Amino acid sequence: MHNHSRFRMAKGAELLGRRVDSLEMQVSIPLDDEGFLGRQCPECSLIFRMNAEEYKALPEDLTLWCVYCGHHTGHSEFLTVQQRNRLMRAVGDLGIQMVGQGLERAFGRLPRGNSRSSSVSITYESQPFYPRPLPGISEEPLARVRTCPGCSVQYAVFGEHRYCPVCGRLPATSVAFDALEAEKARLDALEALPHEAKALLREQGVFTRNWVDTMENVVGVVEALASSHFRTAVPNAEDLLRGKGNIFQRLDDTADLFVAAGYADLRIALGVATWQRLTENWATRHLFTHNDGVVDEKYLTKVPTSSARIGQRLVVTDEMCRRTLNDTRALCEALVALAP
């Protein structure tokens, strides 16, 4: 039997006692400066962080969700690589000492002194063990803390996400507004770059590509929100949507669909000017998605006030993107207000 009081453990590792035929050990996991704990998905390997106090208060048999891919399993499976390395160092230190104690007991039972009848001589000399400090935890710091609208748990992500780590799939409203914030942050990040870096990226077309991506992405944000909201609010939604294709990519068709289901007209809620700008934005997105931004007759039909001519390529700007984000936010708010 091992005497656990004889084991030397590094700071942060503590032997709690014996449980049946094993030793119970506790290894501390350092938190970041904000008091958050890293979690790493065993499926997609991406890291997110959770408020440690809230995490500690959760049930021991908690099923944790990956905020990115939605994989869910026991929370103990979400150790990060650095946390696992720290734990394995402590386990390794304990194992070395347990083996050492076992050898001491075994050699302590061997006969002492020289024996002429023995053809094998075994010598064992034990050495004191001094554990090295456990590896620290140095993971990516927080950028922004999210709060789940359902369970109120606080967590931080480092990429696009769709799930709360505790209660699973996030509401479509939360996903939509978070996506719009991410688009704005992307615009701000490029503008904040040093002049030399900005000049190089502009020359390579990175700014233009980023602006075009924003114009395309907001359509996807609205499509997902409108689809989810309509299906939740309208009992016979599937019957009304049958055979209509990607109707939520089309602004006027989306507005007509809600009106037909008995809800207010989005066009009236937003006003003529905002709706017209949104119509132009959606037409711009369609042009870049399907015609590399080159103006065609279909675009001019949608945007009759445009000064562009057929064959020209539209130019998207940072100002256009920011106005589009503001108008899209207003559209999302109007969608949510239709059927709270």
XYZ file of C-alpha atoms in Angstrom:
340
model
C 0.000 0.000 0.000
C 1.316 3.419 -0.944
C 1.683 6.071 1.712
C 0.389 9.148 -0.111
C 1.869 11.487 2.511
C 5.326 10.521 1.202
C 4.639 11.827 -2.305
C 6.021 15.223 -3.309
C 3.637 17.116 -5.581
C 4.213 20.385 -7.428
C 2.289 23.494 -6.427
C -1.193 23.209 -7.867
C -1.391 19.418 -7.476
C -2.748 17.913 -4.287
C -3.422 14.348 -3.165
C -6.815 14.212 -1.451
C -6.645 10.641 -0.163
C -7.431 7.071 -1.139
C -10.582 5.910 -2.890
C -10.928 2.088 -2.891
C -7.714 0.966 -4.642
C -6.637 4.334 -6.109
C -5.417 7.718 -5.023
C -7.537 10.811 -5.595
C -5.677 13.860 -6.869
C -6.770 17.425 -7.520
C -4.960 19.642 -10.047
C -5.750 23.334 -10.180
C -6.413 24.997 -13.555
C -5.287 28.647 -13.607
C -7.904 31.118 -14.864
C -7.307 34.123 -17.074
C -7.330 37.706 -15.772
C -11.098 37.909 -16.269
C -11.795 34.733 -14.283
C -12.607 32.633 -17.345
C -11.755 28.986 -17.979
C -10.773 27.544 -21.347
C -12.769 24.723 -22.932
C -11.793 22.876 -26.122
C -14.175 20.880 -28.274
C -13.095 17.237 -28.656
C -14.704 17.187 -32.113
C -13.587 20.381 -33.924
C -10.690 21.241 -31.530
C -11.686 24.927 -31.294
C -11.400 26.770 -27.970
C -13.988 28.884 -26.161
C -14.005 30.198 -22.617
C -16.513 30.182 -19.774
C -16.953 32.170 -16.577
C -15.299 29.922 -13.973
C -17.645 30.758 -11.085
C -20.707 30.011 -13.196
C -19.071 26.858 -14.548
C -18.316 25.616 -11.032
C -21.969 26.041 -10.050
C -23.250 23.905 -12.933
C -24.324 20.259 -12.321
C -21.527 17.698 -12.096
C -23.152 15.584 -14.834
C -23.378 18.573 -17.174
C -23.496 17.983 -20.923
C -21.446 20.747 -22.521
C -21.994 22.071 -26.043
C -19.313 23.276 -28.420
C -20.295 26.850 -29.259
C -19.023 26.416 -32.834
C -20.028 22.982 -34.166
C -22.677 21.950 -31.622
C -20.927 18.734 -30.538
C -22.156 17.915 -27.019
C -20.896 15.425 -24.467
C -19.735 15.252 -20.839
C -17.996 18.460 -19.753
C -14.860 16.572 -18.674
C -14.189 15.872 -22.363
C -13.618 19.587 -23.000
C -10.132 19.910 -21.489
C -7.841 22.139 -23.544
C -4.462 20.850 -24.731
C -2.625 23.031 -22.192
C -4.891 21.888 -19.354
C -4.373 18.257 -20.332
C -0.586 18.750 -20.397
C -0.722 20.255 -16.910
C -2.822 17.364 -15.638
C -0.601 14.725 -17.238
C 2.515 16.297 -15.714
C 0.978 15.912 -12.256
C -0.125 12.343 -13.002
C 3.346 11.531 -14.333
C 5.009 12.907 -11.198
C 2.761 10.755 -9.043
C 3.395 7.683 -11.197
C 7.192 8.043 -10.964
C 7.011 8.169 -7.180
C 4.589 5.238 -6.954
C 6.983 3.136 -9.051
C 9.860 4.278 -6.833
C 8.026 3.259 -3.679
C 7.199 -0.101 -5.233
C 10.862 -0.727 -6.069
C 11.911 0.248 -2.555
C 9.501 -2.285 -1.064
C 10.560 -4.996 -3.491
C 14.277 -4.539 -2.940
C 13.742 -4.165 0.774
C 12.604 -7.811 0.876
C 15.689 -9.161 -0.930
C 18.401 -10.847 1.203
C 21.237 -8.519 2.172
C 24.981 -9.201 1.735
C 26.915 -11.426 -0.635
C 25.780 -14.975 -1.294
C 28.156 -17.463 -2.923
C 25.180 -19.518 -4.068
C 23.719 -16.578 -5.959
C 24.726 -16.097 -9.566
C 22.933 -12.690 -9.961
C 23.688 -9.491 -8.081
C 21.032 -6.755 -8.006
C 21.678 -3.312 -6.595
C 19.007 -0.618 -6.256
C 19.579 2.863 -4.873
C 16.586 5.180 -4.496
C 16.890 8.883 -5.327
C 14.769 11.664 -3.844
C 12.188 13.019 -6.330
C 11.631 16.749 -6.758
C 8.723 17.635 -9.058
C 9.114 20.395 -11.616
C 6.552 23.238 -11.610
C 3.391 22.363 -13.460
C 2.990 23.931 -16.923
C 1.060 27.191 -16.852
C -1.961 28.056 -18.965
C -1.465 30.739 -21.604
C -4.457 30.706 -23.947
C -5.999 33.384 -26.128
C -7.413 36.263 -24.014
C -11.006 37.426 -24.177
C -12.121 39.824 -26.870
C -15.796 40.127 -25.957
C -17.992 38.303 -23.475
C -21.335 36.931 -24.611
C -24.313 36.267 -22.332
C -26.745 33.539 -23.355
C -30.280 34.989 -23.631
C -31.684 31.683 -22.406
C -29.636 30.611 -19.364
C -27.612 33.830 -18.837
C -24.287 31.964 -18.690
C -21.297 34.053 -19.748
C -18.861 32.751 -22.338
C -16.343 34.040 -24.865
C -15.776 32.845 -28.429
C -13.061 33.346 -31.019
C -15.088 32.892 -34.170
C -18.582 32.540 -35.580
C -20.761 30.499 -33.261
C -24.305 29.162 -33.076
C -24.575 27.493 -29.654
C -24.604 28.281 -25.954
C -22.199 25.940 -24.090
C -24.909 25.056 -21.566
C -28.312 25.129 -23.292
C -27.386 24.458 -26.903
C -28.772 26.105 -30.038
C -28.980 29.889 -29.769
C -32.118 31.782 -30.841
C -32.012 33.036 -34.430
C -32.320 36.616 -33.155
C -29.117 36.358 -31.125
C -27.258 34.792 -34.062
C -28.403 37.537 -36.433
C -27.440 40.513 -34.298
C -24.145 38.918 -33.318
C -23.344 38.365 -36.996
C -24.029 42.036 -37.768
C -21.732 43.063 -34.911
C -19.048 40.788 -36.335
C -19.352 42.454 -39.755
C -18.936 45.884 -38.182
C -15.942 44.688 -36.154
C -14.336 43.411 -39.357
C -14.737 46.802 -41.021
C -13.350 48.567 -37.956
C -10.366 46.206 -37.756
C -9.268 46.992 -41.294
C -9.638 50.721 -40.757
C -7.542 50.507 -37.573
C -4.516 49.036 -39.358
C -1.329 51.117 -39.735
C -1.167 53.224 -42.905
C 1.520 51.065 -44.554
C -0.441 47.859 -44.000
C -3.669 49.449 -45.234
C -1.960 50.662 -48.409
C -0.634 47.186 -49.196
C -3.991 45.510 -48.545
C -5.852 48.079 -50.642
C -3.470 47.465 -53.535
C -4.159 43.726 -53.291
C -7.917 44.266 -53.248
C -8.463 43.065 -49.683
C -10.552 46.089 -48.691
C -12.776 45.756 -51.750
C -13.243 42.023 -51.160
C -14.098 42.663 -47.531
C -16.742 45.235 -48.485
C -18.279 42.924 -51.068
C -18.329 40.093 -48.510
C -20.207 42.338 -46.084
C -22.832 43.173 -48.716
C -23.261 39.457 -49.420
C -23.216 38.327 -45.791
C -26.020 40.592 -44.570
C -28.417 38.918 -47.002
C -27.622 35.559 -45.428
C -28.181 37.015 -41.960
C -31.645 38.280 -42.881
C -32.529 35.077 -44.735
C -31.763 32.906 -41.689
C -33.588 35.203 -39.262
C -36.661 35.669 -41.454
C -36.915 31.929 -42.148
C -36.631 30.973 -38.485
C -38.992 33.715 -37.328
C -41.634 32.888 -39.934
C -41.556 29.179 -39.177
C -41.860 29.884 -35.451
C -44.636 32.475 -35.739
C -46.835 30.917 -38.441
C -48.485 27.552 -37.647
C -48.906 26.515 -41.318
C -45.548 27.942 -42.389
C -44.426 24.869 -44.326
C -47.592 24.899 -46.424
C -47.123 28.583 -47.254
C -43.444 28.076 -48.154
C -43.875 24.980 -50.310
C -42.585 25.570 -53.844
C -41.327 29.101 -53.170
C -37.584 28.325 -53.212
C -35.218 30.709 -51.412
C -37.984 33.225 -50.817
C -36.276 34.801 -47.808
C -33.435 35.977 -50.054
C -35.950 38.237 -51.819
C -37.017 41.309 -49.879
C -40.412 42.088 -51.385
C -41.403 38.421 -51.452
C -40.459 38.145 -47.773
C -42.564 41.203 -46.909
C -45.504 39.825 -48.931
C -45.200 36.461 -47.195
C -45.560 37.988 -43.729
C -48.467 40.162 -44.892
C -50.244 37.087 -46.299
C -49.782 35.391 -42.903
C -51.553 38.295 -41.176
C -48.596 40.381 -40.027
C -47.665 44.020 -40.624
C -45.908 45.141 -43.801
C -42.153 45.441 -43.323
C -42.004 48.101 -46.019
C -44.292 50.371 -44.045
C -42.502 49.642 -40.770
C -39.131 50.663 -42.231
C -40.243 53.516 -44.464
C -39.789 54.136 -48.169
C -36.210 55.459 -48.051
C -34.808 52.608 -45.942
C -36.629 49.966 -47.964
C -35.323 51.433 -51.212
C -31.742 51.376 -49.936
C -32.192 47.778 -48.817
C -33.566 46.858 -52.245
C -30.468 48.379 -53.854
C -28.215 46.529 -51.398
C -29.894 43.204 -52.176
C -29.558 43.872 -55.897
C -25.871 44.676 -55.405
C -25.339 41.441 -53.527
C -27.083 39.473 -56.285
C -24.917 41.148 -58.925
C -21.641 40.259 -57.177
C -22.775 36.736 -56.342
C -23.955 35.865 -59.836
C -22.239 38.306 -62.238
C -18.973 39.375 -60.543
C -20.441 42.807 -59.907
C -20.899 43.636 -63.589
C -24.077 45.662 -64.163
C -26.789 43.973 -66.225
C -30.341 44.779 -67.208
C -31.812 42.937 -64.238
C -29.854 45.147 -61.829
C -30.986 48.357 -63.539
C -34.579 47.151 -63.365
C -34.208 46.771 -59.592
C -32.269 50.036 -59.232
C -33.619 52.390 -61.917
C -31.987 55.415 -60.251
C -28.472 53.982 -60.722
C -26.114 55.971 -62.955
C -24.203 52.788 -63.875
C -24.404 51.397 -67.377
C -24.640 47.809 -68.546
C -21.152 46.275 -68.609
C -19.696 48.493 -65.888
C -18.581 46.922 -62.592
C -20.067 48.333 -59.414
C -17.756 49.845 -56.804
C -18.568 49.054 -53.167
C -17.238 51.334 -50.403
C -16.833 51.275 -46.642
C -19.527 53.942 -46.359
C -21.981 51.791 -48.313
C -21.254 48.817 -46.058
C -21.808 50.747 -42.850
C -25.078 52.187 -44.127
C -26.128 48.699 -45.193
C -25.344 47.312 -41.740
C -27.473 50.034 -40.097
C -30.365 49.400 -42.493
C -30.072 45.629 -42.058
C -30.139 45.978 -38.287
C -33.334 48.018 -38.615
C -34.791 45.295 -40.863
C -33.910 42.575 -38.345
C -35.484 44.590 -35.528
C -38.631 45.044 -37.622
C -38.742 41.303 -38.340
C -38.509 40.464 -34.659
C -41.185 43.069 -33.820
C -43.667 41.510 -36.277
C -44.364 38.558 -33.982
C -42.576 38.955 -30.618
